[in-house]
Coordinates of C-alpha atoms and ligand atoms in Angstrom, one line a residue:
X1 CA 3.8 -13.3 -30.2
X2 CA 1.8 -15.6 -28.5
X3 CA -1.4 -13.7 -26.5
X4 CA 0.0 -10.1 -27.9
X5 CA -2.9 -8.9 -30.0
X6 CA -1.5 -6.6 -32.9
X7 CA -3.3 -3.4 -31.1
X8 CA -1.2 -4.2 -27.6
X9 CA 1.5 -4.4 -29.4
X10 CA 1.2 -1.3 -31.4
X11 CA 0.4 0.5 -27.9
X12 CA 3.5 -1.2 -26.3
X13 CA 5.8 0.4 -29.0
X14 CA 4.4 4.1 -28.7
X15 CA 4.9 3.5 -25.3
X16 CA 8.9 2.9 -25.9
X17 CA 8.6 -0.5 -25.9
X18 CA 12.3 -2.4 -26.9
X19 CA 11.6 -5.4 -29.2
X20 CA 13.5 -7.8 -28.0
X21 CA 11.5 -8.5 -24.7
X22 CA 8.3 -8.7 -26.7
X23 CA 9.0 -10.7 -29.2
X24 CA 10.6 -13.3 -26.6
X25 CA 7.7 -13.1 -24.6
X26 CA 11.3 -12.8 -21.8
X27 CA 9.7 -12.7 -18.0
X28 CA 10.7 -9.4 -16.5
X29 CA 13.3 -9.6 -14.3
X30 CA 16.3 -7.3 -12.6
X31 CA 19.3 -7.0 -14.5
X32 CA 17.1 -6.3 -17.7
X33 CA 19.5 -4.9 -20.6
X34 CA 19.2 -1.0 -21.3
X35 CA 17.0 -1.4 -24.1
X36 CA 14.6 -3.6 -22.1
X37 CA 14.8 -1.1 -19.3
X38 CA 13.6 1.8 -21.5
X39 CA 9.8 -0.2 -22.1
X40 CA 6.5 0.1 -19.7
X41 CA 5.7 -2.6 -17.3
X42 CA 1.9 -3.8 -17.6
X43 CA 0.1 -3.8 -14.6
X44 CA -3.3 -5.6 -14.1
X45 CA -5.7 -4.3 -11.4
X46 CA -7.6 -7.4 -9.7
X47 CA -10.1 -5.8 -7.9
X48 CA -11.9 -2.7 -9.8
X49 CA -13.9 -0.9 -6.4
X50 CA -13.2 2.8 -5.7
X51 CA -9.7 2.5 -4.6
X52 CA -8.8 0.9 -8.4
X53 CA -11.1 3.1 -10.5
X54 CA -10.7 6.6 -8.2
X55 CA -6.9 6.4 -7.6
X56 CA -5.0 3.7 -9.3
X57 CA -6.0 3.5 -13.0
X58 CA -5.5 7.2 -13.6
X59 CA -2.1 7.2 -12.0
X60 CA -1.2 4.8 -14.6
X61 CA -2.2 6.9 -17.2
X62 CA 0.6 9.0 -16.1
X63 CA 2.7 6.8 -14.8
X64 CA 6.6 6.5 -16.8
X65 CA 7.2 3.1 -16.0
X66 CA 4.1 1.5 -15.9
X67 CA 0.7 1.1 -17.6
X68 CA -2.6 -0.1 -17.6
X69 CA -2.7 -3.7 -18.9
X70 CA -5.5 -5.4 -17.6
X71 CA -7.8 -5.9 -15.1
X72 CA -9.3 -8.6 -13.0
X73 CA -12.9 -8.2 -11.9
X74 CA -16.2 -10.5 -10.5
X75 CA -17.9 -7.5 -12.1
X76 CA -18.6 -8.5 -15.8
X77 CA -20.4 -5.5 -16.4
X78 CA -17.2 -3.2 -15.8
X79 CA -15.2 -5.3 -18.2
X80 CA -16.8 -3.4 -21.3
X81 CA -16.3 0.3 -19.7
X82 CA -12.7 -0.3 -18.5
X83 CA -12.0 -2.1 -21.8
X84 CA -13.3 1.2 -23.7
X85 CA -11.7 3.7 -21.1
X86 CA -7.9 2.6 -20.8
X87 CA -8.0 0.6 -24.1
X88 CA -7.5 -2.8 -22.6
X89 CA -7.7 -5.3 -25.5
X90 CA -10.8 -8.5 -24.6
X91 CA -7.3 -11.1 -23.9
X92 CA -6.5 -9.1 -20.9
X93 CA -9.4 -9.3 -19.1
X94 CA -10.1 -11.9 -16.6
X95 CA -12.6 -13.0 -13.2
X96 CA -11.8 -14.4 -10.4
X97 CA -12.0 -18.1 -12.0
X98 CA -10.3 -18.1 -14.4
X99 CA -7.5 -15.4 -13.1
X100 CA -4.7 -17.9 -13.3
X101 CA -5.3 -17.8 -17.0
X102 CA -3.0 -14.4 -16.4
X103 CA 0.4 -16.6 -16.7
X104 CA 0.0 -16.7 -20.1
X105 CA -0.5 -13.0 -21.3
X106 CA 2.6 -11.9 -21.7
X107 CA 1.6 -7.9 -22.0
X108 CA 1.5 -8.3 -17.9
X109 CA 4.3 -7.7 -16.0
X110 CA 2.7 -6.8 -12.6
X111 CA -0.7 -8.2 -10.6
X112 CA -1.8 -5.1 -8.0
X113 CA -4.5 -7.2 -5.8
X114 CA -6.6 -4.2 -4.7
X115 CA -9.6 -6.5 -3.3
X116 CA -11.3 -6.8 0.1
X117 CA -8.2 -7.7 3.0
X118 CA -9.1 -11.2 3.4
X119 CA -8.7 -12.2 -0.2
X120 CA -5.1 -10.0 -0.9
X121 CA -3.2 -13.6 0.1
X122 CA -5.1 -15.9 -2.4
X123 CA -4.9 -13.5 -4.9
X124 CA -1.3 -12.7 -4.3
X125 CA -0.1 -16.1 -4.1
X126 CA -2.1 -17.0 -7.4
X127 CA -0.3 -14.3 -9.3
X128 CA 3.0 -15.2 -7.7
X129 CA 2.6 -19.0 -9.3
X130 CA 1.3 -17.2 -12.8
X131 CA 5.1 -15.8 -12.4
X132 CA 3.9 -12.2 -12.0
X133 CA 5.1 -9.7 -9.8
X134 CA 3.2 -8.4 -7.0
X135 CA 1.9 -5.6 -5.7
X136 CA -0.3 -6.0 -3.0
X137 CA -2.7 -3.9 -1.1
X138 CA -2.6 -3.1 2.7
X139 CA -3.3 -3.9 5.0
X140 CA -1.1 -6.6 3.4
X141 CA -3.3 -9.8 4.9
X142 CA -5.6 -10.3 7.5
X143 CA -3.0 -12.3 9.7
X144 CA 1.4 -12.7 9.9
X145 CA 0.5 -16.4 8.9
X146 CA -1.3 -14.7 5.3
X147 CA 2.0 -12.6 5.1
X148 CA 4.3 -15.4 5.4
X149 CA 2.8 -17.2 2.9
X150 CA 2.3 -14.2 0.1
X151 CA 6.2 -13.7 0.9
X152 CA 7.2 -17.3 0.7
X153 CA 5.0 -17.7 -2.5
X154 CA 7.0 -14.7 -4.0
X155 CA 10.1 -15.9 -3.1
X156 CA 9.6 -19.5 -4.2
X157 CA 8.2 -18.0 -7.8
X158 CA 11.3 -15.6 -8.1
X159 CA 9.0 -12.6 -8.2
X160 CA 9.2 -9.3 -6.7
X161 CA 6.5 -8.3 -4.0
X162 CA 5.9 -4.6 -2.9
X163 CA 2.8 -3.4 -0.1
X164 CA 0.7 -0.3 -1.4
X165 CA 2.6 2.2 0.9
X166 CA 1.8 5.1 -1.3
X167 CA 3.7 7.2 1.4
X168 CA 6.9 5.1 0.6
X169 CA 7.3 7.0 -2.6
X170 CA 6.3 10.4 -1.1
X171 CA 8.7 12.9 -0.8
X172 CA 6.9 14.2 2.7
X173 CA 7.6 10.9 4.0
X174 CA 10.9 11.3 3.0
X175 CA 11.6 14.9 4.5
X176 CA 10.8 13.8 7.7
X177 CA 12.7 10.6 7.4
X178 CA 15.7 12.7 6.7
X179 CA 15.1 14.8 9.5
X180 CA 15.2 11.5 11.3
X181 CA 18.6 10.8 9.9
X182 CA 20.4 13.9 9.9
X183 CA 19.1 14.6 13.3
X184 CA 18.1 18.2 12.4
X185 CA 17.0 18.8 15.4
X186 CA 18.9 16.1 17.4
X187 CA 17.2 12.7 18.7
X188 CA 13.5 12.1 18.4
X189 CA 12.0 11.3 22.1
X190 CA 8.5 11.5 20.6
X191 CA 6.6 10.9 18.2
X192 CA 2.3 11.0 17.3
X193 CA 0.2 9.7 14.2
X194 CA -3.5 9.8 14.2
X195 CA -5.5 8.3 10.9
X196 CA -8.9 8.2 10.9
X197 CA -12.6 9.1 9.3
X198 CA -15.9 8.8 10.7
X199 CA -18.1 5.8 9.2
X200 CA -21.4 6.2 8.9
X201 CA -22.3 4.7 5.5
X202 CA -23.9 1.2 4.5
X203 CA -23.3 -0.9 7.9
X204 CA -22.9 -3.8 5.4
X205 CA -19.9 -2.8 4.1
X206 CA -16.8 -5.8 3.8
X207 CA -14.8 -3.1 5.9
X208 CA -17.1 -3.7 9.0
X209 CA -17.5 -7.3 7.9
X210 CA -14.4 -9.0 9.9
X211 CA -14.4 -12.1 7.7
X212 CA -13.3 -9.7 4.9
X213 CA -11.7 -6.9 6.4
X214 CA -9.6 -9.0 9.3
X215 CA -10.0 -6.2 11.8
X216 CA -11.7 -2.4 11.9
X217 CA -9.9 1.0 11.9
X218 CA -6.2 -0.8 13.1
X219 CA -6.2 -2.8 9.6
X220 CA -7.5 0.3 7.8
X221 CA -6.3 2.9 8.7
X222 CA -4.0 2.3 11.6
X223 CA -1.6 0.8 9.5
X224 CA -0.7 4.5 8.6
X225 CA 0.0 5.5 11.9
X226 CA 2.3 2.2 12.7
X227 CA 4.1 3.6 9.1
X228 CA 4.3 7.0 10.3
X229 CA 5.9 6.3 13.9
X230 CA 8.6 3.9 12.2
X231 CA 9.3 6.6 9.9
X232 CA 9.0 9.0 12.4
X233 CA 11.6 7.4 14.7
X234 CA 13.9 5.4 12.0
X235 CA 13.2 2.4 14.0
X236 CA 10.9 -0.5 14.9
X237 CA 9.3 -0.4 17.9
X238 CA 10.0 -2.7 21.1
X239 CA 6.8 -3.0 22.3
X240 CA 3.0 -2.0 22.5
X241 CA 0.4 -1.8 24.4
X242 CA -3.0 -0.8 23.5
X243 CA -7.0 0.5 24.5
X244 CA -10.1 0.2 22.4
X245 CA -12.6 2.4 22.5
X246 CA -16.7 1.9 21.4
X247 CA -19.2 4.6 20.8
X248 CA -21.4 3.4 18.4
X249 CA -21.8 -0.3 19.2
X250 CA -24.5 -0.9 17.3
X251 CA -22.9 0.5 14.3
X252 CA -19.3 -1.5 14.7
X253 CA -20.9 -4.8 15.6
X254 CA -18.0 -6.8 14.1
X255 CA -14.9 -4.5 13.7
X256 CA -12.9 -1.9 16.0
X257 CA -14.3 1.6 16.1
X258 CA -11.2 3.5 18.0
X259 CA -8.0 2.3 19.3
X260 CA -4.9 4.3 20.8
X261 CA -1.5 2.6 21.2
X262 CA 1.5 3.2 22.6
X263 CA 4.9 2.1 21.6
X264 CA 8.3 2.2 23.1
X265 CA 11.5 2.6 20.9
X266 CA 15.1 1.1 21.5
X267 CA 16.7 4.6 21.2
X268 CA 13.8 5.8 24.2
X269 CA 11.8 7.6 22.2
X270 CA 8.2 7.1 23.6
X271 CA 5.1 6.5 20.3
X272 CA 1.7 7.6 20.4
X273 CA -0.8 6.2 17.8
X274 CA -4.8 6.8 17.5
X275 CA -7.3 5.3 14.8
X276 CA -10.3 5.6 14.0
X277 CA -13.7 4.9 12.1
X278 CA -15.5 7.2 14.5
X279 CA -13.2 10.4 14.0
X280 CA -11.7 12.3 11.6
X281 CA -7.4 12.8 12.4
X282 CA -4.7 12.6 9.6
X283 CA -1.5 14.4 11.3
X284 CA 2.5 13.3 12.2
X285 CA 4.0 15.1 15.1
X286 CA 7.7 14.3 15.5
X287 CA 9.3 16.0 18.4
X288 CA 13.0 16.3 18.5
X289 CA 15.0 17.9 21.8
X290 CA 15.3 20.6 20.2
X291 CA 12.2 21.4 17.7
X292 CA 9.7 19.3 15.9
X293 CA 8.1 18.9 12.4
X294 CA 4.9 18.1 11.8
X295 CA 2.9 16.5 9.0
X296 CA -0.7 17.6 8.4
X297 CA -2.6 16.5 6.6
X298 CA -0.6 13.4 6.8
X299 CA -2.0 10.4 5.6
X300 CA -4.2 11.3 2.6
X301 CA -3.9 11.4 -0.5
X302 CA -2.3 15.1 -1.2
X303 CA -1.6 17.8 -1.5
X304 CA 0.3 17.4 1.9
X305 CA 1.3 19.9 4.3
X306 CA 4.1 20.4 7.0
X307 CA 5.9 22.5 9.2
X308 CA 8.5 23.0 11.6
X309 CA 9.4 24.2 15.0
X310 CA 11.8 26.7 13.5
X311 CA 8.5 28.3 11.2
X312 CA 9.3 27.0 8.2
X313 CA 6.7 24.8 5.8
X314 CA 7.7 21.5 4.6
X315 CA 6.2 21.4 0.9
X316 CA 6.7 20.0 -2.5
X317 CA 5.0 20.2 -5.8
X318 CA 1.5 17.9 -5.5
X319 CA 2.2 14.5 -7.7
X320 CA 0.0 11.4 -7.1
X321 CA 1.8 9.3 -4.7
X322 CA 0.0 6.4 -6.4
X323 CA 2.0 6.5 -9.6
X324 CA 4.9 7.7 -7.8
X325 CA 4.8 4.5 -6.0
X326 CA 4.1 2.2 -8.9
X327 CA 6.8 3.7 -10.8
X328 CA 9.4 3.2 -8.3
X329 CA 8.1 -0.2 -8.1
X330 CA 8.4 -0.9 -11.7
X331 CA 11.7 0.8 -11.6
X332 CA 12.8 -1.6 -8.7
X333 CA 12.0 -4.4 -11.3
X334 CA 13.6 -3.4 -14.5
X335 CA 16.8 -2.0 -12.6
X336 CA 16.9 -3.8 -9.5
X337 CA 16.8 0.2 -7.3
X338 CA 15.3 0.3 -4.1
X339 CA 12.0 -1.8 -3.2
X340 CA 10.4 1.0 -0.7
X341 CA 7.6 -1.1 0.5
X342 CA 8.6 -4.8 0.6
X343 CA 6.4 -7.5 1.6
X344 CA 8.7 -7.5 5.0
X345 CA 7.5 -4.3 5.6
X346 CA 3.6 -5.3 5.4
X347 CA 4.6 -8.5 7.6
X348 CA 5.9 -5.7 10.5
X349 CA 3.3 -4.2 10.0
X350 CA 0.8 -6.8 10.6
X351 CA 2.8 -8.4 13.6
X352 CA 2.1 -4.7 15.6
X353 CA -1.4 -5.0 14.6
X354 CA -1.7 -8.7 16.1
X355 CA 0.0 -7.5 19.1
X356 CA -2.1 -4.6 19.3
X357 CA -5.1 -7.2 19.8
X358 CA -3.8 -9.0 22.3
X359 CA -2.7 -6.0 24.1
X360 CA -6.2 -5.0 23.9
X361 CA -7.5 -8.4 24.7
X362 CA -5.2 -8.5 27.7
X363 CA -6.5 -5.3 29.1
X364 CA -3.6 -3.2 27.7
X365 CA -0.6 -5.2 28.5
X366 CA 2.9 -4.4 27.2
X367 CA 3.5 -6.8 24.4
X368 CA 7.3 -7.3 23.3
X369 CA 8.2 -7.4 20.2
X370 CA 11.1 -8.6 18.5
X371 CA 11.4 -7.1 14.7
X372 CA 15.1 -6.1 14.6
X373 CA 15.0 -3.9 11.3
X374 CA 12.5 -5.6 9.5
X375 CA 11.0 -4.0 7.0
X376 CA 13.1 -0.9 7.4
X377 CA 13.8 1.3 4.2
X378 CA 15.5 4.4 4.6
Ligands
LIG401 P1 -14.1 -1.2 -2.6 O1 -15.1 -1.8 -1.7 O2 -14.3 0.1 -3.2 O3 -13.7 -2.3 -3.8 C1 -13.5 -3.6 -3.5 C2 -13.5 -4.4 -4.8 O4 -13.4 -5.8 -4.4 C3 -14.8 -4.2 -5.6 O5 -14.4 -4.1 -7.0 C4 -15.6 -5.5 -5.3 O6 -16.4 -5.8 -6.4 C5 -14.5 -6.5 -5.1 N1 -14.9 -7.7 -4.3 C6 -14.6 -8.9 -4.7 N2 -15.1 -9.8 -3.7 C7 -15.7 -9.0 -2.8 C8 -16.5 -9.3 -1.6 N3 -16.7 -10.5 -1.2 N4 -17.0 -8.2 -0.9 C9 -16.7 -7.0 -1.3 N5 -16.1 -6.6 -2.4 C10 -15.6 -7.6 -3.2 O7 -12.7 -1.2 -1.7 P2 -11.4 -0.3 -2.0 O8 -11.6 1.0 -1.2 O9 -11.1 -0.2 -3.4 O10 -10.3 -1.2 -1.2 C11 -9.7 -2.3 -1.8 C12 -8.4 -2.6 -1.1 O11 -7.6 -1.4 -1.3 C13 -8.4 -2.8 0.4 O12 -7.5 -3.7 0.8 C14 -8.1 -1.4 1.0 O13 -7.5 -1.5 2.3 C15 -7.1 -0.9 -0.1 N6 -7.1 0.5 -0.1 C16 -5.9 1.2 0.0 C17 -5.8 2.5 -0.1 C18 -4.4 3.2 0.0 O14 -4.4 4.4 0.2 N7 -3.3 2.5 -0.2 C19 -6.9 3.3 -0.3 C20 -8.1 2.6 -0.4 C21 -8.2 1.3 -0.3

């Protein structure tokens, strides 16, 4: 029971814990028997800013699949608080040094890397080699190169690796991607996604720092609205080309402020993207021949809203999309069910984004791009 203090593994069992897997110390892996499948994964957070503390821990208080294991900070005065709130026992508590220590505890199952973009491939690829599965935050690197090598990593380790695509797991997303499908209102020609808040705290923050953020509003928040076109058209685009806009140079001195892209779709369909750190625009407009449906709010974090063309609302009871999407995760794991956000999805991603700044280096020339149906998941 080796790194399994007698309170984890009282709070493992109350939490439907089968023995076997604990008392092996067994890596988690698909295929797990029924028994096995029945127990909470362990998560550890690496990375304990607002995102971690505001969204993700209390998800995983309700969370069926998953829990709260342990937690990863370069904060050691959080370590008592966190350790006190979601009774994580001293062994599962780590920094960023000695991290890789992680490969030994055995209560974790799962590493969610939820720090600053430009450190989400170290950290991934460090819990990848601790044998851990992965979930890691988007944007999902700063570069395609970073993505390759979190995926590669994962692959090589024989871990699973998800993107935090909340929307993935949200029943929204999927309403509209089943409009899509069933072509309720026939073919999409068109569709819109604008994601975006206006910035005006500390100018020092790492999201305006490009060494740790990789890029402005596109890695932020645009990687909604290149989510939210794919979805909204089932497919990947074909190319993109793309303007940036500055208003507030002296604010934005490293990162992009505003940026509108257009994107062309094998079946025709025409896409219109905006982001921002200078405006505030969270809506999906999907327009079919013959109606359209429309998601707004869109991108936050619920409750969502939504309509369509023929007056009625698109709505579902609120749940957090954040547990939503670590349980299917952990689900995805311990049965081998669909993985709604792999890393080839983050990849994608990330390729639009670099050829939305070339585009925009270019002076808005039409990139092509070649993605098939990578990173598709209907
Ligand atoms: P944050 O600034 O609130 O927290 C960042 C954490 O990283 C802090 O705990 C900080 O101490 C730590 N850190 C370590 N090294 C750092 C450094 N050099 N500079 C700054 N911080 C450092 O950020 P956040 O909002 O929690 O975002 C973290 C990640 O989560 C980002 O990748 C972001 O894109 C992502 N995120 C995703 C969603 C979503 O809806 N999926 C929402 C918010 C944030």
């Amino acid at each position: 029971m080796s790194n399994i203090s007698r309170r984890t593994f009282n709070k493992r069992l109350t939490q439907g814990i089968a023995g076997t897997a604990l008392f092996t110390g067994m890596p988690i892996a698909c295929g797990m028997g029924a028994g096995q499948q029945e127990r909470k994964l362990g998560v550890a957070l690496v990375g304990l800013g607002s995102y971690s503390a505001g969204q993700l821990a209390p998800a995983l208080v309700s969370a069926e699949h998953c829990y709260l294991a342990g937690i990863v900070t370069g904060t050691p005065l959080k370590e008592k608080q966190w350790m006190e709130q979601y009774d994580i026992p001293k062994e599962s508590v780590y920094n960023y040094e000695n991290f890789d220590d992680i490969a030994k505890n055995d209560t974790i199952d799962i590493v969610y890397v939820v720090l600053p973009n430009s450190m989400h491939a170290e950290f991934c690829i460090r819990a990848a080699k601790a044998g851990k599965h992965v979930i890691c935050e988007k944007p999902m690197a700063v570069s395609v190169l970073e993505c390759d090598a979190i995926i590669e990593a994962c692959n090589t380790a024989g871990v699973k690796l998800s993107v935090g695509y909340r929307m993935q797991s949200d029943p929204y997303t999927d309403e509209i991607k089943r409009m899509v499908r069933e072509k309720s209102f026939g073919n999409v020609q068109y569709v819109s996604s604008d994601a975006g808040y206006i910035s005006r705290s500390n100018p020092d923050q790492w999201r305006l720092n490009k060494a740790l953020s990789g890029g402005g509003a596109l890695l932020n928040m645009g990687v909604y609205s290149i989510q939210s076109n794919i979805y909204g058209v089932g497919k990947n685009p074909i190319s993109v080309s793309a303007q940036e806009f500055s208003t507030r140079p002296e604010y934005f001195k490293d990162t992009d402020e505003s940026i509108t892209a257009q994107m062309q779709f094998p079946n025709g369909a025409a896409g219109h993207l905006f982001t921002s750190h200078n405006a505030n625009a969270n809506r999906l407009f999907v327009s079919f021949e013959k109606g359209w449906a429309e998601l707004n709010p869109c991108h936050s974090y619920g409750p969502l809203a939504g309509r369509t063309s023929d007056g009625k609302q698109i709505k579902f009871p609120h749940r957090s999309q954040q547990m939503l999407q670590m349980d299917d995760f952990a689900k995805h794991i311990k049965t081998g069910s669909t993985n709604f956000a792999p890393g080839e999805m983050g990849k994608r991603d990330m390729i639009i984004c670099e050829a939305i700044y070339q585009s925009i280096k270019e002076g808005g020339k039409t990139i092509p791009l070649d993605l098939g149906d990578m990173g598709i998941v209907s």
